[in-house]
mmCIF file of C-alpha atoms in Angstrom:
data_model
loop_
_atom_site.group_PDB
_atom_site.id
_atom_site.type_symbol
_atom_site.label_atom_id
_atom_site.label_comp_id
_atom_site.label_asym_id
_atom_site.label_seq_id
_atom_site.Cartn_x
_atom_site.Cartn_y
_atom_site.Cartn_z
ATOM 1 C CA UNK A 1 8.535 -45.342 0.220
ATOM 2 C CA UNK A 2 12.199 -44.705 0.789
ATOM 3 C CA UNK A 3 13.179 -41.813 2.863
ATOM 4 C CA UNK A 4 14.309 -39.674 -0.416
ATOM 5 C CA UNK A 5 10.978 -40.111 -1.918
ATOM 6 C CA UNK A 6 9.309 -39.009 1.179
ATOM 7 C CA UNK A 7 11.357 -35.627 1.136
ATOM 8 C CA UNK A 8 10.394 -35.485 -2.354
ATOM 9 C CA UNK A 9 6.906 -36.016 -1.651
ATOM 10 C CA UNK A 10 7.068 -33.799 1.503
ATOM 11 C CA UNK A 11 8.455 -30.935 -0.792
ATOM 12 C CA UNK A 12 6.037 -31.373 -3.990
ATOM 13 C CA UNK A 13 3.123 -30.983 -0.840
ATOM 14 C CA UNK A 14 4.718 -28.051 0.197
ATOM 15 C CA UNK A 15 5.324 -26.172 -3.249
ATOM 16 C CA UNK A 16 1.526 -27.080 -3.757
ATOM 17 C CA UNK A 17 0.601 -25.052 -0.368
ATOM 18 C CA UNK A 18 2.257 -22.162 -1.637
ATOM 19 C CA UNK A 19 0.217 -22.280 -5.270
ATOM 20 C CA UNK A 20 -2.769 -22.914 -3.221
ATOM 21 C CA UNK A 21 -2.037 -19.429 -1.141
ATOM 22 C CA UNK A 22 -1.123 -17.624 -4.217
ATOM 23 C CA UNK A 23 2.349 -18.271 -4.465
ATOM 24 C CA UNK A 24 2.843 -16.556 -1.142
ATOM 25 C CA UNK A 25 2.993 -18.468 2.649
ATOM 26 C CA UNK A 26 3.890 -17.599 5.714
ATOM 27 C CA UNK A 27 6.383 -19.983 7.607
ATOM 28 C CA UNK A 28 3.381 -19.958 10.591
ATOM 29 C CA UNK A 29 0.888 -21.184 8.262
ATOM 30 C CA UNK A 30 3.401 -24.063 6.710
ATOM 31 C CA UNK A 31 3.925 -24.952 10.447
ATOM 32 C CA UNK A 32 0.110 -25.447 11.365
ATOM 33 C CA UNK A 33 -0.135 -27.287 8.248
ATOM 34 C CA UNK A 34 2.428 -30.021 9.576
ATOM 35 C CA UNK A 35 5.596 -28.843 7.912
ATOM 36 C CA UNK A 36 8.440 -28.351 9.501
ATOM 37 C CA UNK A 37 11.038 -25.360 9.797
ATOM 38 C CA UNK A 38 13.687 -27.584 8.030
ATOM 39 C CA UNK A 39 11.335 -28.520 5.089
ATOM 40 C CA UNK A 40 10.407 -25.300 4.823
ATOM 41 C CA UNK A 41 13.355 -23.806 4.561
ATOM 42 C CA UNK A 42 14.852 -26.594 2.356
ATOM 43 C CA UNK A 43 12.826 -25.408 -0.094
ATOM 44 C CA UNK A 44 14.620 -21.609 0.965
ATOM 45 C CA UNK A 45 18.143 -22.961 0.801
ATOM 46 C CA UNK A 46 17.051 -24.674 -2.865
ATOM 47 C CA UNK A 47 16.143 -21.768 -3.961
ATOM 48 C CA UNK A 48 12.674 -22.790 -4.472
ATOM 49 C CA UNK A 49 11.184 -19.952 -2.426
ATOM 50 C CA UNK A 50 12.352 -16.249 -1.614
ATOM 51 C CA UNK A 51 11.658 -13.980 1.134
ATOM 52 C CA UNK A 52 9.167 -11.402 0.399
ATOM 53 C CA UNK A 53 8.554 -9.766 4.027
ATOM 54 C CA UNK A 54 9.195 -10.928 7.690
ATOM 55 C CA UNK A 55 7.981 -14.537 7.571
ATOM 56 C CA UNK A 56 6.881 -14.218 4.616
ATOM 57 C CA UNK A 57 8.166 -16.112 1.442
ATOM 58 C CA UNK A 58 6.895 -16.655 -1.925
ATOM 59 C CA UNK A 59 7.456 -19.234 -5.043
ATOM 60 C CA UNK A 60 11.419 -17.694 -6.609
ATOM 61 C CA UNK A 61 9.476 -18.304 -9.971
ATOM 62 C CA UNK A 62 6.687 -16.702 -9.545
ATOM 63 C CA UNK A 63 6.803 -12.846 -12.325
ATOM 64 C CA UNK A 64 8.796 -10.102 -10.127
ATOM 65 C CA UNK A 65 7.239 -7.446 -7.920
ATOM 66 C CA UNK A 66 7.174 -4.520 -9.716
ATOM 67 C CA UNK A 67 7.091 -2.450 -6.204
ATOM 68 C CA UNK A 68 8.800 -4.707 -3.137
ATOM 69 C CA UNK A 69 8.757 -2.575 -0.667
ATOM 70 C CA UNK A 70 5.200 -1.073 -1.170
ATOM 71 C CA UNK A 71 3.960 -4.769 -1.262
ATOM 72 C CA UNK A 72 5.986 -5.993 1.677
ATOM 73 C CA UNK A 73 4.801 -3.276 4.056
ATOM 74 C CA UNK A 74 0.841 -4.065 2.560
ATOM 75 C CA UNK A 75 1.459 -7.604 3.442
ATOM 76 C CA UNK A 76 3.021 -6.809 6.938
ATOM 77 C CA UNK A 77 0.062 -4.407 7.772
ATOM 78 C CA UNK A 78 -3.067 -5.436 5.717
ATOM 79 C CA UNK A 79 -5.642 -3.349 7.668
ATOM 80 C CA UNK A 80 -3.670 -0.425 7.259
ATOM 81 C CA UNK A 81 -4.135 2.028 4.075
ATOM 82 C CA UNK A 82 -1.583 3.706 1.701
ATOM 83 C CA UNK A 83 -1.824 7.533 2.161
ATOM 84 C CA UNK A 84 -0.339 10.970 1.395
ATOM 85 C CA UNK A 85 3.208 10.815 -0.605
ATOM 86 C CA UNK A 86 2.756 7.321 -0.757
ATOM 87 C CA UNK A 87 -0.651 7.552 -2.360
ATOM 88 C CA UNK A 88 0.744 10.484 -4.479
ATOM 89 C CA UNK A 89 3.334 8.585 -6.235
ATOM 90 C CA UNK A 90 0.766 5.591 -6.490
ATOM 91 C CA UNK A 91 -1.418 7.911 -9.017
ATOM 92 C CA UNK A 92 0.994 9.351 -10.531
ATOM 93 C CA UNK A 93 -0.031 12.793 -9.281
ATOM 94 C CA UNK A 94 3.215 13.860 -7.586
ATOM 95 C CA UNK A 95 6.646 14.104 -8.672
ATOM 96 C CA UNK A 96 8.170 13.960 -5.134
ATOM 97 C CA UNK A 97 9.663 9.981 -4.611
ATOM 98 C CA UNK A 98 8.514 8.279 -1.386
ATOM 99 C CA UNK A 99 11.338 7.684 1.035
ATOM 100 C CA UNK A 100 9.073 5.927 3.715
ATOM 101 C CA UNK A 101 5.673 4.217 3.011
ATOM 102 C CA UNK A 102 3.117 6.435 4.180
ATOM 103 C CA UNK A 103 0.362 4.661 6.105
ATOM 104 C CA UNK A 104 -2.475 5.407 7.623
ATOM 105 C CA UNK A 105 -4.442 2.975 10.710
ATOM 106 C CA UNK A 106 -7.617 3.653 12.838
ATOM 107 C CA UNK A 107 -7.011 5.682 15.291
ATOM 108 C CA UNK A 108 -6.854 3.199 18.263
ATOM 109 C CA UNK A 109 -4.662 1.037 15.897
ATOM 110 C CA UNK A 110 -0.911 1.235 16.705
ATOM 111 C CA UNK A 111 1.035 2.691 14.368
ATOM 112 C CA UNK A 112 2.956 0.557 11.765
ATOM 113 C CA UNK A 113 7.032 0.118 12.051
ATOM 114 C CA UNK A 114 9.240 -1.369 10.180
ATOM 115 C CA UNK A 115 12.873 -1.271 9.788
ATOM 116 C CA UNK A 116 12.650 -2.395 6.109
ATOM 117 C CA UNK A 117 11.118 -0.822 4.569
ATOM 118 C CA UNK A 118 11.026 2.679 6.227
ATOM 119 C CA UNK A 119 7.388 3.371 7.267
ATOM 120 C CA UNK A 120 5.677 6.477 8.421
ATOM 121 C CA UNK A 121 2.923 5.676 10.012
ATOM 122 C CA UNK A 122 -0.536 8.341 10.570
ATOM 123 C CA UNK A 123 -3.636 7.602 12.721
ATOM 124 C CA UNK A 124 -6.987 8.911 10.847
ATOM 125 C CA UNK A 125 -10.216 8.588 12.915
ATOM 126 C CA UNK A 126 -12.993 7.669 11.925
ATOM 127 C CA UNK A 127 -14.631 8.474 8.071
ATOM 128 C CA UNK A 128 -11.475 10.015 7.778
ATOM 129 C CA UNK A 129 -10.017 6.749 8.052
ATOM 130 C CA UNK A 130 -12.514 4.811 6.002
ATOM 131 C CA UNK A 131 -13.524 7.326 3.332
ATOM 132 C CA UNK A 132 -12.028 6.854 -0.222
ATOM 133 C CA UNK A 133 -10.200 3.418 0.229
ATOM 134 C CA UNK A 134 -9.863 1.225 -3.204
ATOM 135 C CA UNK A 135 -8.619 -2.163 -2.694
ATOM 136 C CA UNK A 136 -6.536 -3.097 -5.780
ATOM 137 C CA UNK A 137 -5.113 -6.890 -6.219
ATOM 138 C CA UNK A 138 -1.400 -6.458 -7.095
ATOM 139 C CA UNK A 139 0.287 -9.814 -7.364
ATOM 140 C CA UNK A 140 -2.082 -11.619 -5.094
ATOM 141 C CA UNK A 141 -1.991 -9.401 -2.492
ATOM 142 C CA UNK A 142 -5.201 -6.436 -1.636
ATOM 143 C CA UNK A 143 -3.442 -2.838 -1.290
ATOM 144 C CA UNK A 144 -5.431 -0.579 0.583
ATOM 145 C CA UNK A 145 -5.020 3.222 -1.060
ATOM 146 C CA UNK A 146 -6.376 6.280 -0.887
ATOM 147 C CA UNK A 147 -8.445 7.317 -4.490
ATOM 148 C CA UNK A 148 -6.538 10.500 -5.576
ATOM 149 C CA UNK A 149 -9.750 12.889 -4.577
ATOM 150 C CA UNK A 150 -9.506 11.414 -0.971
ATOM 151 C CA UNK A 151 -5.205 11.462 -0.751
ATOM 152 C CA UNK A 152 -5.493 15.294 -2.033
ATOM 153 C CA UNK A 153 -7.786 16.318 0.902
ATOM 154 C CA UNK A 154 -5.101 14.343 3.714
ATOM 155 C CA UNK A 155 -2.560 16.390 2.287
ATOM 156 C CA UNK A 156 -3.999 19.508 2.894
ATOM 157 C CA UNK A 157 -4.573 18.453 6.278
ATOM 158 C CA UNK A 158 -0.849 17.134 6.535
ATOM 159 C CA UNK A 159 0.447 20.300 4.334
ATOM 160 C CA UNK A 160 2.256 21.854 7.340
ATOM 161 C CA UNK A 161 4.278 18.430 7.511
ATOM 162 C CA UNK A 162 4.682 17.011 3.912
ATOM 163 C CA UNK A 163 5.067 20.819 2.457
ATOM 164 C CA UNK A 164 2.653 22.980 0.795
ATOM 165 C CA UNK A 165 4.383 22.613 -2.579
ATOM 166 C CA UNK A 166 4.104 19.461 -2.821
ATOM 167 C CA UNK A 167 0.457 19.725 -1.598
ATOM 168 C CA UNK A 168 -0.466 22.119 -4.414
ATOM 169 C CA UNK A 169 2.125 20.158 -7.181
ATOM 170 C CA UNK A 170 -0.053 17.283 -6.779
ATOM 171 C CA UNK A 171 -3.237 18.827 -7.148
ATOM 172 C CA UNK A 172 -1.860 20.629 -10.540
ATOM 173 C CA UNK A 173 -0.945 17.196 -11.691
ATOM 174 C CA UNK A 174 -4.565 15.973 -10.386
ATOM 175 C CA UNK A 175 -6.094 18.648 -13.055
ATOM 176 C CA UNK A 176 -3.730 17.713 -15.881
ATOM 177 C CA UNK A 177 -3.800 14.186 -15.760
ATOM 178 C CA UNK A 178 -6.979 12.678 -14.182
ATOM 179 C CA UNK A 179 -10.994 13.941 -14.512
ATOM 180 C CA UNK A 180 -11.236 17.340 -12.098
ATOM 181 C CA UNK A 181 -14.033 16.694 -9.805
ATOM 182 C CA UNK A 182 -14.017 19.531 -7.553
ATOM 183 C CA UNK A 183 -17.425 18.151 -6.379
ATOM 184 C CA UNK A 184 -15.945 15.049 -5.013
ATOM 185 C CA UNK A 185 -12.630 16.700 -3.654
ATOM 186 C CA UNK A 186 -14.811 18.752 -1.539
ATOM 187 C CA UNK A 187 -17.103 16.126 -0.094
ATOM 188 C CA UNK A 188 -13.284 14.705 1.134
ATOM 189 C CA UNK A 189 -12.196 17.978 1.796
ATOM 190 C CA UNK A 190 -15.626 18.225 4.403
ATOM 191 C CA UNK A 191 -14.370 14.621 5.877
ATOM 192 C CA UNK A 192 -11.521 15.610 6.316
ATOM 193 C CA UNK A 193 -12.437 18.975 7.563
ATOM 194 C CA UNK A 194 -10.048 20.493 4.943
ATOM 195 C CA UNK A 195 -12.855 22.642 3.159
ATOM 196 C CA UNK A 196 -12.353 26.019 4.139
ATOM 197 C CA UNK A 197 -8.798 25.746 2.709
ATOM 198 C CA UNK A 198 -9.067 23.970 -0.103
ATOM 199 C CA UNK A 199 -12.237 25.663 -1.547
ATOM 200 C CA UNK A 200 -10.210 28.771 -3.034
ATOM 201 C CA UNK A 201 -7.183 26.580 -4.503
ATOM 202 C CA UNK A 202 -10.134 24.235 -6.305
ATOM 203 C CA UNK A 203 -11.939 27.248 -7.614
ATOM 204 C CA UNK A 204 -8.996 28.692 -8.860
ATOM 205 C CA UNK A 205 -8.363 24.884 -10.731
ATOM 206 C CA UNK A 206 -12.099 25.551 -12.042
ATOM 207 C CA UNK A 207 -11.506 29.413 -13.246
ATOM 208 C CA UNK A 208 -8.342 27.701 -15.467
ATOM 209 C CA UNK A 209 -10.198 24.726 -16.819
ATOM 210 C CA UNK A 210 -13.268 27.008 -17.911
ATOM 211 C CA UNK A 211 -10.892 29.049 -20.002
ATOM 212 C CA UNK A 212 -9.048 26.347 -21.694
ATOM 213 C CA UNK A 213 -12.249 24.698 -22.545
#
């Protein structure tokens, strides 16, 4: 085989790597694999492949992210779990648009940074940390968030940082748009040790449903 059809072949292996991860590799993994950093980024300079995060590239044709930044910083901290304004935005309960992605990790974790893009980065402890977490596949890659019962009760607890306003905006929009379930804000609300103060805002929510239906 002459050296251009090695190359060839070399590259055609590599593209397949990529498929078989998704579409998405790390330049680590492509090196324990065998690759090298000039055949990986060969494939970079070709414009084969794209960076998606910090060592992280994926295949230029694969459909485009329809949120970058909230995938990059998932992919850059996968044990870590979209929260508060963040969450917010991601169910459409808030009309407030996310300078930073909010994050939470454990409480022994440290805390996620990132120069781009921004991150704000909270430490829950224990259920308060695992409670409420759907995992939703978005292009290949497993976002951790907050279910919008769960992300109402953290902001309650955060309301003296991210605003009261928004706190109580969010859980109007909660009403209108999703299924009220004051029963399962409240078991959050006792997680989070939130209930005392959320109790009279959700029965308030109750009074005005009960006298539109």
């Amino acid at each position: 085989m002459s050296g251009s059809d090695s190359a060839r072949s070399s590259r055609s292996e590599l593209q397949s790597l990529f498929r078989e991860h998704g579409g998405q590799l790390r330049l680590s993994e492509a090196l324990a694999r065998g690759y090298s950093r000039y055949q990986f980024y060969q494939l970079r300079d070709e414009g084969l492949i794209e960076p998606f995060s910090r060592g992280l590239y994926r295949l230029a044709d694969l459909p485009q992210v329809e949120n970058p930044d909230l995938m990059a910083a998932a992919t850059r901290f996968p044990h870590s779990v979209l929260c508060l304004i963040s969450a917010l935005d991601w169910h459409g309960i808030t009309t407030q648009i996310p300078h930073q992605v909010h994050l939470a990790v454990e409480r022994d974790a440290r805390l996620p940074v990132l120069d781009y893009p921004p991150v704000a980065g909270y430490r829950f402890s224990g259920r308060a940390f695992s409670a409420g977490i759907d995992r939703v596949d978005v292009d290949g890659i497993v976002l951790n968030v907050y279910n919008p019962e769960k992300t109402l009760a953290d902001c309650f607890k955060f309301r003296n940082r991210i605003g009261i306003d928004v706190v109580l905006e969010a859980l109007e929009l909660y009403r209108t748009r999703k299924t009220f379930l004051p029963g399962r804000l409240m078991e959050y609300a006792r997680i989070c040790r939130v209930a005392n103060v959320m109790a009279p805002y959700l029965e308030a929510k109750r009074e005005m449903l009960a006298k539109v239906l």
